């Protein structure tokens, strides 16, 4: 396996990928995809950032990453920070005031974004990332894990943005191509490589062992 890293100010650190996904009961196929993604990120020594939950796809994602020795940071609002919801074994946990602060922190911590199946919360998080990209701030690559065609309807919706732009309702940064807002793939390996390749200064190197975790 390879470690995906990023260079900044002559220092090398692990690539950080924020993953948006649902936390409710889910189809077993989606749960397997979440577990495979978490394991993949750990094996590639990518630092996983996610919503901090222990249930649904969030739990499957974090559990598999941690079991494979990965580093996992959770971000959760005070209202959801309970024993039954918060994952107890994370490397780091950020408890923030509300859902808006959670969305901002998840994006700020990310070099790139991956989205697994999820509901309105996941859609809201994606819309926030795309809105900042349209304004030319905090542009990050977005990969949609299209398990069982889950995100195909959303891809059709993204074509609507061309209509909105032509009608004058969507002013976007001149360097942004609307077709580049997201890449969809049903293979998490290909999706990870797309996201990593479109972050700033990606590089690869042999994997180094992950140190023992300490919750902060």
Short mmCIF file of C-alpha atoms in Angstrom, two decimals, residues 17-206:
data_model
loop_
_atom_site.label_atom_id
_atom_site.label_comp_id
_atom_site.label_asym_id
_atom_site.label_seq_id
_atom_site.Cartn_x
_atom_site.Cartn_y
_atom_site.Cartn_z
CA UNK A 17 -9.96 13.55 3.87
CA UNK A 18 -13.30 14.59 5.32
CA UNK A 19 -16.03 12.04 4.69
CA UNK A 20 -19.69 13.05 4.75
CA UNK A 21 -22.18 10.22 5.29
CA UNK A 22 -25.36 9.20 7.08
CA UNK A 23 -25.68 8.03 10.67
CA UNK A 24 -29.04 6.26 10.50
CA UNK A 25 -29.92 2.63 9.72
CA UNK A 26 -28.71 1.79 6.22
CA UNK A 27 -28.80 -0.89 3.57
CA UNK A 28 -26.09 -3.54 4.18
CA UNK A 29 -24.51 -2.70 0.82
CA UNK A 30 -23.96 0.88 1.97
CA UNK A 31 -22.58 -0.31 5.30
CA UNK A 32 -20.07 -2.54 3.51
CA UNK A 33 -19.03 0.35 1.29
CA UNK A 34 -18.49 2.57 4.34
CA UNK A 35 -16.40 -0.09 6.06
CA UNK A 36 -14.32 -0.62 2.92
CA UNK A 37 -13.71 3.13 2.63
CA UNK A 38 -12.59 3.45 6.24
CA UNK A 39 -10.22 0.53 5.86
CA UNK A 40 -8.85 1.94 2.61
CA UNK A 41 -8.12 5.33 4.16
CA UNK A 42 -6.25 3.69 7.05
CA UNK A 43 -4.28 1.42 4.73
CA UNK A 44 -3.24 4.43 2.64
CA UNK A 45 -2.38 6.29 5.85
CA UNK A 46 -4.92 9.01 5.14
CA UNK A 47 -6.23 10.90 8.16
CA UNK A 48 -10.02 10.46 8.27
CA UNK A 49 -12.18 13.37 9.44
CA UNK A 50 -15.91 12.76 9.82
CA UNK A 51 -19.01 13.61 11.85
CA UNK A 52 -17.98 11.82 15.05
CA UNK A 53 -20.87 9.37 15.35
CA UNK A 54 -20.91 5.68 16.20
CA UNK A 55 -24.10 4.74 14.35
CA UNK A 56 -24.93 3.88 10.76
CA UNK A 57 -22.41 4.53 8.02
CA UNK A 58 -20.51 6.89 10.32
CA UNK A 59 -19.90 4.05 12.76
CA UNK A 60 -18.94 1.53 10.08
CA UNK A 61 -16.53 4.03 8.52
CA UNK A 62 -14.80 4.94 11.78
CA UNK A 63 -14.75 1.39 13.19
CA UNK A 64 -13.02 -0.03 10.14
CA UNK A 65 -10.50 2.81 9.93
CA UNK A 66 -9.60 2.46 13.61
CA UNK A 67 -9.41 -1.34 13.39
CA UNK A 68 -6.90 -0.95 10.55
CA UNK A 69 -4.74 1.39 12.63
CA UNK A 70 -5.91 4.65 11.09
CA UNK A 71 -6.10 8.12 12.56
CA UNK A 72 -9.69 9.33 12.92
CA UNK A 73 -10.92 12.77 13.97
CA UNK A 74 -14.57 13.35 14.76
CA UNK A 75 -16.49 16.63 14.83
CA UNK A 76 -19.80 16.65 16.68
CA UNK A 77 -22.13 19.37 18.03
CA UNK A 78 -22.89 19.63 21.73
CA UNK A 79 -26.50 18.59 21.20
CA UNK A 80 -25.42 15.20 19.79
CA UNK A 81 -22.49 14.62 22.13
CA UNK A 82 -23.98 11.74 24.12
CA UNK A 83 -22.84 8.26 25.05
CA UNK A 84 -25.20 6.66 22.56
CA UNK A 85 -24.20 8.82 19.61
CA UNK A 86 -20.55 9.90 19.96
CA UNK A 87 -17.96 7.33 18.93
CA UNK A 88 -15.93 6.43 22.05
CA UNK A 89 -12.65 5.39 20.41
CA UNK A 90 -11.58 8.25 18.18
CA UNK A 91 -8.06 9.57 17.88
CA UNK A 92 -9.39 13.13 18.35
CA UNK A 93 -12.81 14.64 18.98
CA UNK A 94 -13.89 18.24 18.36
CA UNK A 95 -17.09 19.20 20.18
CA UNK A 96 -18.55 22.32 18.57
CA UNK A 97 -21.52 24.58 19.41
CA UNK A 98 -23.95 23.58 16.66
CA UNK A 99 -24.47 21.96 13.27
CA UNK A 100 -23.29 25.04 11.37
CA UNK A 101 -20.02 25.04 13.31
CA UNK A 102 -19.65 21.32 12.68
CA UNK A 103 -20.03 21.80 8.92
CA UNK A 104 -17.47 24.61 8.94
CA UNK A 105 -14.95 22.61 11.01
CA UNK A 106 -15.33 19.51 8.85
CA UNK A 107 -14.56 21.57 5.77
CA UNK A 108 -11.73 23.55 7.34
CA UNK A 109 -9.93 20.36 8.38
CA UNK A 110 -10.16 18.80 4.93
CA UNK A 111 -7.69 18.64 2.07
CA UNK A 112 -10.39 16.87 0.08
CA UNK A 113 -13.95 15.61 0.48
CA UNK A 114 -15.56 12.22 -0.04
CA UNK A 115 -19.28 11.64 0.36
CA UNK A 116 -20.86 8.27 1.06
CA UNK A 117 -24.64 7.77 0.99
CA UNK A 118 -26.47 10.04 3.41
CA UNK A 119 -29.54 12.20 3.83
CA UNK A 120 -30.27 15.90 4.13
CA UNK A 121 -27.32 16.50 6.46
CA UNK A 122 -24.92 15.07 3.90
CA UNK A 123 -26.57 17.06 1.12
CA UNK A 124 -26.32 20.24 3.19
CA UNK A 125 -22.62 19.62 3.79
CA UNK A 126 -21.98 19.07 0.09
CA UNK A 127 -23.93 22.19 -0.83
CA UNK A 128 -21.80 24.22 1.59
CA UNK A 129 -18.59 22.97 -0.02
CA UNK A 130 -19.88 23.74 -3.51
CA UNK A 131 -21.07 27.20 -2.49
CA UNK A 132 -17.63 28.18 -1.18
CA UNK A 133 -16.04 26.76 -4.33
CA UNK A 134 -18.39 28.83 -6.50
CA UNK A 135 -17.27 31.96 -4.66
CA UNK A 136 -13.62 31.06 -5.19
CA UNK A 137 -12.85 30.32 -1.54
CA UNK A 138 -11.81 27.03 0.05
CA UNK A 139 -12.16 25.00 -3.15
CA UNK A 140 -11.61 21.31 -2.43
CA UNK A 141 -12.03 18.25 -4.62
CA UNK A 142 -15.24 16.32 -3.97
CA UNK A 143 -15.70 12.62 -4.66
CA UNK A 144 -19.09 10.93 -4.46
CA UNK A 145 -19.03 7.20 -3.71
CA UNK A 146 -21.84 6.15 -6.03
CA UNK A 147 -22.67 2.82 -4.39
CA UNK A 148 -25.59 1.15 -6.18
CA UNK A 149 -26.12 4.37 -8.13
CA UNK A 150 -27.06 6.30 -4.99
CA UNK A 151 -25.72 9.65 -6.21
CA UNK A 152 -26.85 9.38 -9.84
CA UNK A 153 -29.93 11.63 -9.23
CA UNK A 154 -27.69 14.24 -7.60
CA UNK A 155 -25.40 14.21 -10.63
CA UNK A 156 -28.41 14.97 -12.81
CA UNK A 157 -29.26 17.86 -10.49
CA UNK A 158 -25.77 19.30 -10.87
CA UNK A 159 -26.50 19.78 -14.56
CA UNK A 160 -29.21 22.19 -13.43
CA UNK A 161 -26.45 24.53 -12.26
CA UNK A 162 -25.62 25.25 -15.91
CA UNK A 163 -29.21 26.42 -16.35
CA UNK A 164 -28.97 28.54 -13.21
CA UNK A 165 -25.70 30.08 -14.39
CA UNK A 166 -27.08 30.84 -17.86
CA UNK A 167 -30.08 32.55 -16.25
CA UNK A 168 -27.82 34.73 -14.13
CA UNK A 169 -28.69 33.15 -10.79
CA UNK A 170 -25.31 31.53 -10.22
CA UNK A 171 -22.30 33.80 -10.36
CA UNK A 172 -19.25 31.64 -9.90
CA UNK A 173 -15.51 32.07 -9.75
CA UNK A 174 -14.05 32.28 -13.29
CA UNK A 175 -11.53 29.54 -12.49
CA UNK A 176 -14.28 27.07 -11.56
CA UNK A 177 -15.75 24.64 -14.07
CA UNK A 178 -19.19 23.52 -12.94
CA UNK A 179 -18.52 20.08 -14.36
CA UNK A 180 -15.64 19.74 -11.91
CA UNK A 181 -17.71 20.24 -8.75
CA UNK A 182 -17.78 16.51 -8.09
CA UNK A 183 -16.48 13.21 -9.41
CA UNK A 184 -18.59 10.10 -8.89
CA UNK A 185 -17.36 6.52 -8.84
CA UNK A 186 -18.54 3.27 -7.28
CA UNK A 187 -14.94 2.23 -6.53
CA UNK A 188 -13.50 3.84 -3.37
CA UNK A 189 -9.91 3.25 -4.55
CA UNK A 190 -10.40 5.18 -7.78
CA UNK A 191 -12.34 7.87 -5.92
CA UNK A 192 -9.62 8.33 -3.31
CA UNK A 193 -6.99 8.70 -6.00
CA UNK A 194 -9.11 11.30 -7.77
CA UNK A 195 -9.51 13.34 -4.58
CA UNK A 196 -5.83 12.99 -3.63
CA UNK A 197 -4.67 13.97 -7.11
CA UNK A 198 -6.69 17.19 -6.99
CA UNK A 199 -5.52 18.46 -3.61
CA UNK A 200 -2.59 20.86 -3.32
CA UNK A 201 0.80 19.25 -3.88
CA UNK A 202 -0.13 15.59 -3.44
CA UNK A 203 2.67 13.06 -3.21
CA UNK A 204 3.10 9.37 -2.49
CA UNK A 205 5.56 7.56 -0.29
CA UNK A 206 5.90 4.15 1.34
#
